[in-house]
């Protein structure tokens, strides 16, 4: 049996589909209020902040995927994320289960250097420090080697369904609503975005590959790396927009943060939008040369098709 901890997010949903499609029919979904993705899924409500509930949720699993998320609230991250991860690791160790950790890039330097699996952590802000500490916790478990452990790391998302990201919220959803897209900080820096179904397919493939354990993997992204100006041109063509957009400057966002907690919570991410974001996934592509990475044009068109189908329904 394979288990997904934190089973309601977009990555977990796509992961459950891929595991059922290509790897296993015996799947357990765990969260406070889990929902079936496949008809055969087993559901298990559990609070990952509770060690006993987490242990029960993992018991009997051969592979456990940690895809749990929290709202972008710094104090919540500091108070809950490390405990959730600690409980999950201890539960997997007790059950003898392999552990697959889905990670982001908050701990990386927010500059234009090429990001590889060997990039040293240099977190900016409190949320970045939380994610760096969590990644180090997983690396320590990996080095202990009591159980097989791997890290699959992804940059910012874009994708179908309820994908939550700056790009979806500020560009795609604006165009779908007939509104002008908004771009944070600059429109001429190159962005590396990952198509969420690709991230989930890659995570399932890594978890099912014995020699992938004991390593960190950058999940596969298209290497075109468009600027937001180029991405909006593609998306506007797909959704019938006129190509116009607004760049929201750093100082405007800083001022807005005085009045909005939601805006304050993203302040520490702003430096990455002032620089090229060059996330490298060469290692994965060399190991799995048959993996088809979705291009940005293909991704935007798939979102348009899903949206058009929803509009017609």
Tab-separated table of C-alpha atoms in Angstrom:
chain	number	residue	atom	x	y	z
A	1	UNK	CA	0.000	0.000	0.000
A	2	UNK	CA	1.102	3.561	-0.758
A	3	UNK	CA	-0.033	6.537	1.312
A	4	UNK	CA	-0.316	10.264	0.612
A	5	UNK	CA	-0.086	12.526	3.661
A	6	UNK	CA	-1.785	15.844	2.986
A	7	UNK	CA	-4.094	14.517	0.332
A	8	UNK	CA	-6.382	17.371	-0.730
A	9	UNK	CA	-4.038	19.744	-2.598
A	10	UNK	CA	-3.516	19.903	-6.355
A	11	UNK	CA	-0.177	18.048	-6.261
A	12	UNK	CA	-1.645	15.287	-4.086
A	13	UNK	CA	-4.730	14.989	-6.294
A	14	UNK	CA	-2.654	14.587	-9.447
A	15	UNK	CA	-0.296	12.232	-7.573
A	16	UNK	CA	-3.190	9.994	-6.574
A	17	UNK	CA	-4.372	9.839	-10.185
A	18	UNK	CA	-0.894	8.965	-11.439
A	19	UNK	CA	-0.205	6.329	-8.784
A	20	UNK	CA	-3.502	4.596	-9.599
A	21	UNK	CA	-2.931	4.900	-13.345
A	22	UNK	CA	0.667	3.687	-13.465
A	23	UNK	CA	1.880	2.212	-10.181
A	24	UNK	CA	-0.621	0.843	-7.634
A	25	UNK	CA	-4.291	0.198	-7.031
A	26	UNK	CA	-3.774	0.141	-3.269
A	27	UNK	CA	-3.751	3.769	-2.187
A	28	UNK	CA	-4.550	5.498	1.108
A	29	UNK	CA	-5.310	9.226	1.225
A	30	UNK	CA	-4.729	10.992	4.535
A	31	UNK	CA	-5.728	14.469	5.671
A	32	UNK	CA	-8.099	15.996	8.182
A	33	UNK	CA	-10.944	15.621	5.676
A	34	UNK	CA	-9.727	13.398	2.835
A	35	UNK	CA	-11.705	13.034	-0.389
A	36	UNK	CA	-11.508	10.244	-2.940
A	37	UNK	CA	-9.664	10.891	-6.188
A	38	UNK	CA	-10.018	7.329	-7.518
A	39	UNK	CA	-12.943	5.009	-6.768
A	40	UNK	CA	-10.616	2.528	-5.072
A	41	UNK	CA	-8.918	5.015	-2.736
A	42	UNK	CA	-9.007	4.309	0.984
A	43	UNK	CA	-9.648	7.403	3.087
A	44	UNK	CA	-8.203	7.961	6.539
A	45	UNK	CA	-8.859	11.179	8.472
A	46	UNK	CA	-5.851	12.195	10.571
A	47	UNK	CA	-4.279	15.289	12.058
A	48	UNK	CA	-0.564	15.226	11.212
A	49	UNK	CA	0.113	17.351	14.297
A	50	UNK	CA	-0.858	14.284	16.346
A	51	UNK	CA	1.933	11.699	16.428
A	52	UNK	CA	-0.377	8.775	17.218
A	53	UNK	CA	-2.804	9.629	14.425
A	54	UNK	CA	0.085	10.031	11.998
A	55	UNK	CA	1.555	6.657	13.024
A	56	UNK	CA	-1.807	4.972	12.489
A	57	UNK	CA	-2.163	6.638	9.089
A	58	UNK	CA	1.235	5.333	7.943
A	59	UNK	CA	0.962	1.814	9.397
A	60	UNK	CA	1.105	-0.862	6.703
A	61	UNK	CA	2.465	1.466	3.993
A	62	UNK	CA	5.363	0.571	1.732
A	63	UNK	CA	5.796	4.137	0.392
A	64	UNK	CA	4.615	7.387	1.984
A	65	UNK	CA	4.385	10.699	0.098
A	66	UNK	CA	4.470	13.904	2.169
A	67	UNK	CA	2.615	16.581	0.195
A	68	UNK	CA	1.032	18.443	3.116
A	69	UNK	CA	0.512	22.167	2.723
A	70	UNK	CA	-0.509	25.095	4.902
A	71	UNK	CA	-1.938	28.544	4.103
A	72	UNK	CA	0.737	31.224	3.561
A	73	UNK	CA	0.831	32.259	7.209
A	74	UNK	CA	4.308	32.585	8.726
A	75	UNK	CA	3.338	31.877	12.318
A	76	UNK	CA	1.316	28.840	11.240
A	77	UNK	CA	4.274	27.508	9.257
A	78	UNK	CA	6.640	27.949	12.194
A	79	UNK	CA	4.231	26.366	14.666
A	80	UNK	CA	2.976	23.428	12.609
A	81	UNK	CA	5.100	22.422	9.611
A	82	UNK	CA	8.134	21.050	11.525
A	83	UNK	CA	5.904	19.037	13.859
A	84	UNK	CA	3.925	17.554	10.962
A	85	UNK	CA	7.123	16.512	9.207
A	86	UNK	CA	8.720	15.133	12.368
A	87	UNK	CA	5.641	13.005	13.070
A	88	UNK	CA	5.602	11.727	9.492
A	89	UNK	CA	9.280	10.757	9.544
A	90	UNK	CA	8.993	8.998	12.878
A	91	UNK	CA	5.892	7.139	11.687
A	92	UNK	CA	7.657	5.983	8.523
A	93	UNK	CA	10.686	4.859	10.507
A	94	UNK	CA	8.448	2.812	12.821
A	95	UNK	CA	6.567	1.300	9.879
A	96	UNK	CA	9.664	0.682	7.753
A	97	UNK	CA	8.115	2.731	4.934
A	98	UNK	CA	9.971	4.599	2.210
A	99	UNK	CA	9.536	8.383	2.454
A	100	UNK	CA	9.048	10.744	-0.508
A	101	UNK	CA	9.164	14.429	0.431
A	102	UNK	CA	7.644	17.018	-1.883
A	103	UNK	CA	9.591	20.261	-1.446
A	104	UNK	CA	9.682	23.810	-2.812
A	105	UNK	CA	12.487	26.319	-3.444
A	106	UNK	CA	11.885	28.791	-0.604
A	107	UNK	CA	15.267	27.901	0.936
A	108	UNK	CA	17.265	28.817	-2.179
A	109	UNK	CA	18.992	32.178	-2.780
A	110	UNK	CA	16.615	34.601	-4.500
A	111	UNK	CA	18.986	35.596	-7.270
A	112	UNK	CA	19.662	34.768	-10.911
A	113	UNK	CA	22.091	31.888	-10.344
A	114	UNK	CA	21.197	28.527	-11.861
A	115	UNK	CA	19.491	26.404	-9.197
A	116	UNK	CA	20.620	22.766	-9.096
A	117	UNK	CA	20.283	20.011	-6.520
A	118	UNK	CA	23.642	21.162	-5.115
A	119	UNK	CA	22.582	24.792	-4.557
A	120	UNK	CA	23.353	25.814	-0.969
A	121	UNK	CA	20.451	26.994	1.150
A	122	UNK	CA	20.259	30.749	1.774
A	123	UNK	CA	16.671	31.404	2.854
A	124	UNK	CA	15.183	34.883	2.743
A	125	UNK	CA	12.531	35.487	5.387
A	126	UNK	CA	10.867	33.361	8.038
A	127	UNK	CA	8.959	31.022	5.723
A	128	UNK	CA	12.160	30.320	3.814
A	129	UNK	CA	13.897	29.445	7.078
A	130	UNK	CA	11.079	27.040	7.969
A	131	UNK	CA	11.403	25.246	4.637
A	132	UNK	CA	15.203	25.133	4.954
A	133	UNK	CA	14.916	23.555	8.409
A	134	UNK	CA	12.399	21.017	7.101
A	135	UNK	CA	14.606	20.081	4.164
A	136	UNK	CA	17.542	19.639	6.549
A	137	UNK	CA	15.388	17.375	8.718
A	138	UNK	CA	14.684	15.171	5.699
A	139	UNK	CA	18.347	15.196	4.654
A	140	UNK	CA	19.322	14.054	8.153
A	141	UNK	CA	16.830	11.200	7.886
A	142	UNK	CA	18.272	10.352	4.487
A	143	UNK	CA	21.793	10.269	5.918
A	144	UNK	CA	20.642	8.078	8.836
A	145	UNK	CA	19.552	5.521	6.207
A	146	UNK	CA	17.157	3.653	8.478
A	147	UNK	CA	14.531	3.964	5.745
A	148	UNK	CA	14.742	4.940	2.049
A	149	UNK	CA	14.206	8.708	1.662
A	150	UNK	CA	14.136	11.042	-1.335
A	151	UNK	CA	13.318	14.704	-1.971
A	152	UNK	CA	11.452	15.921	-5.041
A	153	UNK	CA	11.739	19.712	-5.318
A	154	UNK	CA	9.651	22.012	-7.510
A	155	UNK	CA	9.673	25.728	-8.352
A	156	UNK	CA	6.513	27.851	-8.640
A	157	UNK	CA	3.438	26.085	-10.025
A	158	UNK	CA	1.087	26.743	-12.869
A	159	UNK	CA	-1.562	24.293	-13.896
A	160	UNK	CA	-5.155	23.113	-14.174
A	161	UNK	CA	-7.836	22.582	-11.556
A	162	UNK	CA	-7.356	24.488	-8.319
A	163	UNK	CA	-3.624	25.066	-8.707
A	164	UNK	CA	-2.577	27.777	-6.254
A	165	UNK	CA	0.234	30.040	-7.439
A	166	UNK	CA	1.033	33.640	-8.301
A	167	UNK	CA	0.901	32.789	-11.996
A	168	UNK	CA	-2.521	31.162	-11.834
A	169	UNK	CA	-4.001	33.824	-9.551
A	170	UNK	CA	-2.539	36.945	-11.179
A	171	UNK	CA	-2.538	35.939	-14.847
A	172	UNK	CA	-4.635	32.916	-15.765
A	173	UNK	CA	-7.564	33.522	-13.413
A	174	UNK	CA	-7.614	37.222	-14.321
A	175	UNK	CA	-7.858	36.390	-18.024
A	176	UNK	CA	-10.574	33.823	-17.346
A	177	UNK	CA	-12.539	36.553	-15.557
A	178	UNK	CA	-12.043	39.023	-18.414
A	179	UNK	CA	-9.732	41.173	-16.304
A	180	UNK	CA	-6.270	42.592	-16.901
A	181	UNK	CA	-3.432	40.343	-15.635
A	182	UNK	CA	-1.062	41.653	-12.991
A	183	UNK	CA	2.661	40.950	-12.789
A	184	UNK	CA	4.668	41.198	-9.554
A	185	UNK	CA	7.746	43.491	-9.674
A	186	UNK	CA	9.001	42.960	-13.267
A	187	UNK	CA	7.779	41.547	-16.581
A	188	UNK	CA	11.178	40.958	-18.222
A	189	UNK	CA	12.785	38.366	-15.924
A	190	UNK	CA	12.796	34.738	-17.009
A	191	UNK	CA	10.593	32.381	-14.979
A	192	UNK	CA	10.854	28.630	-14.423
A	193	UNK	CA	7.371	27.293	-13.721
A	194	UNK	CA	6.374	23.656	-13.278
A	195	UNK	CA	3.186	22.197	-14.735
A	196	UNK	CA	1.517	20.608	-11.701
A	197	UNK	CA	0.581	17.293	-13.385
A	198	UNK	CA	4.234	16.938	-14.462
A	199	UNK	CA	5.364	17.466	-10.862
A	200	UNK	CA	2.997	14.764	-9.623
A	201	UNK	CA	3.857	12.288	-12.387
A	202	UNK	CA	7.545	12.779	-11.678
A	203	UNK	CA	7.062	12.345	-7.939
A	204	UNK	CA	5.207	9.058	-8.495
A	205	UNK	CA	7.945	7.859	-10.837
A	206	UNK	CA	10.706	8.691	-8.351
A	207	UNK	CA	8.856	6.980	-5.510
A	208	UNK	CA	8.550	3.841	-7.611
A	209	UNK	CA	12.249	3.827	-8.607
A	210	UNK	CA	14.425	2.117	-5.956
A	211	UNK	CA	17.701	3.753	-7.009
A	212	UNK	CA	16.143	7.249	-6.802
A	213	UNK	CA	16.212	7.118	-3.006
A	214	UNK	CA	19.020	8.711	-1.021
A	215	UNK	CA	18.988	11.733	-3.336
A	216	UNK	CA	17.418	15.133	-3.980
A	217	UNK	CA	15.749	15.577	-7.376
A	218	UNK	CA	14.619	18.720	-9.139
A	219	UNK	CA	11.299	17.814	-10.720
A	220	UNK	CA	11.161	18.298	-14.503
A	221	UNK	CA	10.304	21.680	-16.029
A	222	UNK	CA	10.268	23.030	-19.570
A	223	UNK	CA	13.548	24.856	-20.151
A	224	UNK	CA	12.086	27.649	-22.326
A	225	UNK	CA	11.714	29.880	-19.217
A	226	UNK	CA	9.512	32.661	-20.647
A	227	UNK	CA	9.303	36.116	-19.152
A	228	UNK	CA	5.916	37.124	-17.774
A	229	UNK	CA	5.576	39.363	-20.810
A	230	UNK	CA	5.928	36.303	-23.056
A	231	UNK	CA	3.741	34.108	-20.841
A	232	UNK	CA	0.923	36.684	-20.861
A	233	UNK	CA	1.128	36.916	-24.649
A	234	UNK	CA	0.603	33.131	-24.855
A	235	UNK	CA	-2.175	33.125	-22.274
A	236	UNK	CA	-3.930	36.147	-23.788
A	237	UNK	CA	-4.023	34.462	-27.168
A	238	UNK	CA	-5.532	31.340	-25.597
A	239	UNK	CA	-8.164	33.143	-23.495
A	240	UNK	CA	-9.019	35.970	-25.877
A	241	UNK	CA	-7.341	38.786	-23.984
A	242	UNK	CA	-5.827	41.830	-25.690
A	243	UNK	CA	-2.354	41.241	-24.235
A	244	UNK	CA	-2.376	44.220	-21.865
A	245	UNK	CA	-1.343	43.852	-18.236
A	246	UNK	CA	-0.184	45.826	-15.217
A	247	UNK	CA	3.189	45.510	-13.506
A	248	UNK	CA	2.784	45.957	-9.757
A	249	UNK	CA	6.011	47.466	-8.454
A	250	UNK	CA	7.850	46.458	-5.304
A	251	UNK	CA	7.057	49.706	-3.505
A	252	UNK	CA	3.371	49.410	-4.324
A	253	UNK	CA	3.355	45.902	-2.880
A	254	UNK	CA	5.281	47.066	0.172
A	255	UNK	CA	2.750	49.843	0.775
A	256	UNK	CA	-0.145	47.406	0.283
A	257	UNK	CA	1.457	45.172	2.897
A	258	UNK	CA	0.820	47.844	5.530
A	259	UNK	CA	-2.895	47.199	5.141
A	260	UNK	CA	-3.125	43.578	3.982
A	261	UNK	CA	-1.839	40.531	5.869
A	262	UNK	CA	-2.105	38.481	2.668
A	263	UNK	CA	0.248	40.870	0.875
A	264	UNK	CA	2.620	40.967	3.863
A	265	UNK	CA	2.910	37.195	3.715
A	266	UNK	CA	4.405	37.313	0.203
A	267	UNK	CA	6.913	40.096	0.877
A	268	UNK	CA	9.826	37.713	1.382
A	269	UNK	CA	9.246	36.200	-2.079
A	270	UNK	CA	9.478	39.483	-3.977
A	271	UNK	CA	13.256	39.393	-4.629
A	272	UNK	CA	12.806	36.291	-6.793
A	273	UNK	CA	10.567	38.279	-9.161
A	274	UNK	CA	13.216	40.953	-9.644
A	275	UNK	CA	15.676	38.313	-10.927
A	276	UNK	CA	15.693	35.546	-13.483
A	277	UNK	CA	14.499	32.302	-11.886
A	278	UNK	CA	16.572	29.505	-13.421
A	279	UNK	CA	15.611	26.141	-11.956
A	280	UNK	CA	17.543	23.261	-13.533
A	281	UNK	CA	16.067	19.750	-13.855
A	282	UNK	CA	18.789	18.182	-16.013
A	283	UNK	CA	19.491	15.414	-13.482
A	284	UNK	CA	15.924	14.085	-13.672
A	285	UNK	CA	15.796	14.327	-17.469
A	286	UNK	CA	19.048	12.373	-17.839
A	287	UNK	CA	17.836	9.642	-15.487
A	288	UNK	CA	14.359	9.449	-17.076
A	289	UNK	CA	14.862	10.425	-20.737
A	290	UNK	CA	11.438	9.095	-21.741
A	291	UNK	CA	9.552	11.494	-19.455
A	292	UNK	CA	7.541	13.972	-21.569
A	293	UNK	CA	7.713	17.485	-20.120
A	294	UNK	CA	4.750	19.749	-20.889
A	295	UNK	CA	5.685	22.912	-22.778
A	296	UNK	CA	4.260	26.251	-21.671
A	297	UNK	CA	2.175	26.465	-24.828
A	298	UNK	CA	0.748	23.012	-24.219
A	299	UNK	CA	0.026	23.815	-20.577
A	300	UNK	CA	-1.819	27.044	-21.362
A	301	UNK	CA	-3.883	25.267	-24.012
A	302	UNK	CA	-4.812	22.456	-21.604
A	303	UNK	CA	-5.966	25.024	-19.039
A	304	UNK	CA	-8.004	26.765	-21.764
A	305	UNK	CA	-9.645	23.465	-22.748
A	306	UNK	CA	-10.519	22.644	-19.142
A	307	UNK	CA	-11.930	26.142	-18.626
A	308	UNK	CA	-13.931	26.046	-21.866
A	309	UNK	CA	-15.393	22.679	-20.894
A	310	UNK	CA	-16.385	24.090	-17.512
A	311	UNK	CA	-17.996	27.096	-19.146
A	312	UNK	CA	-20.006	24.857	-21.465
A	313	UNK	CA	-21.131	22.466	-18.723
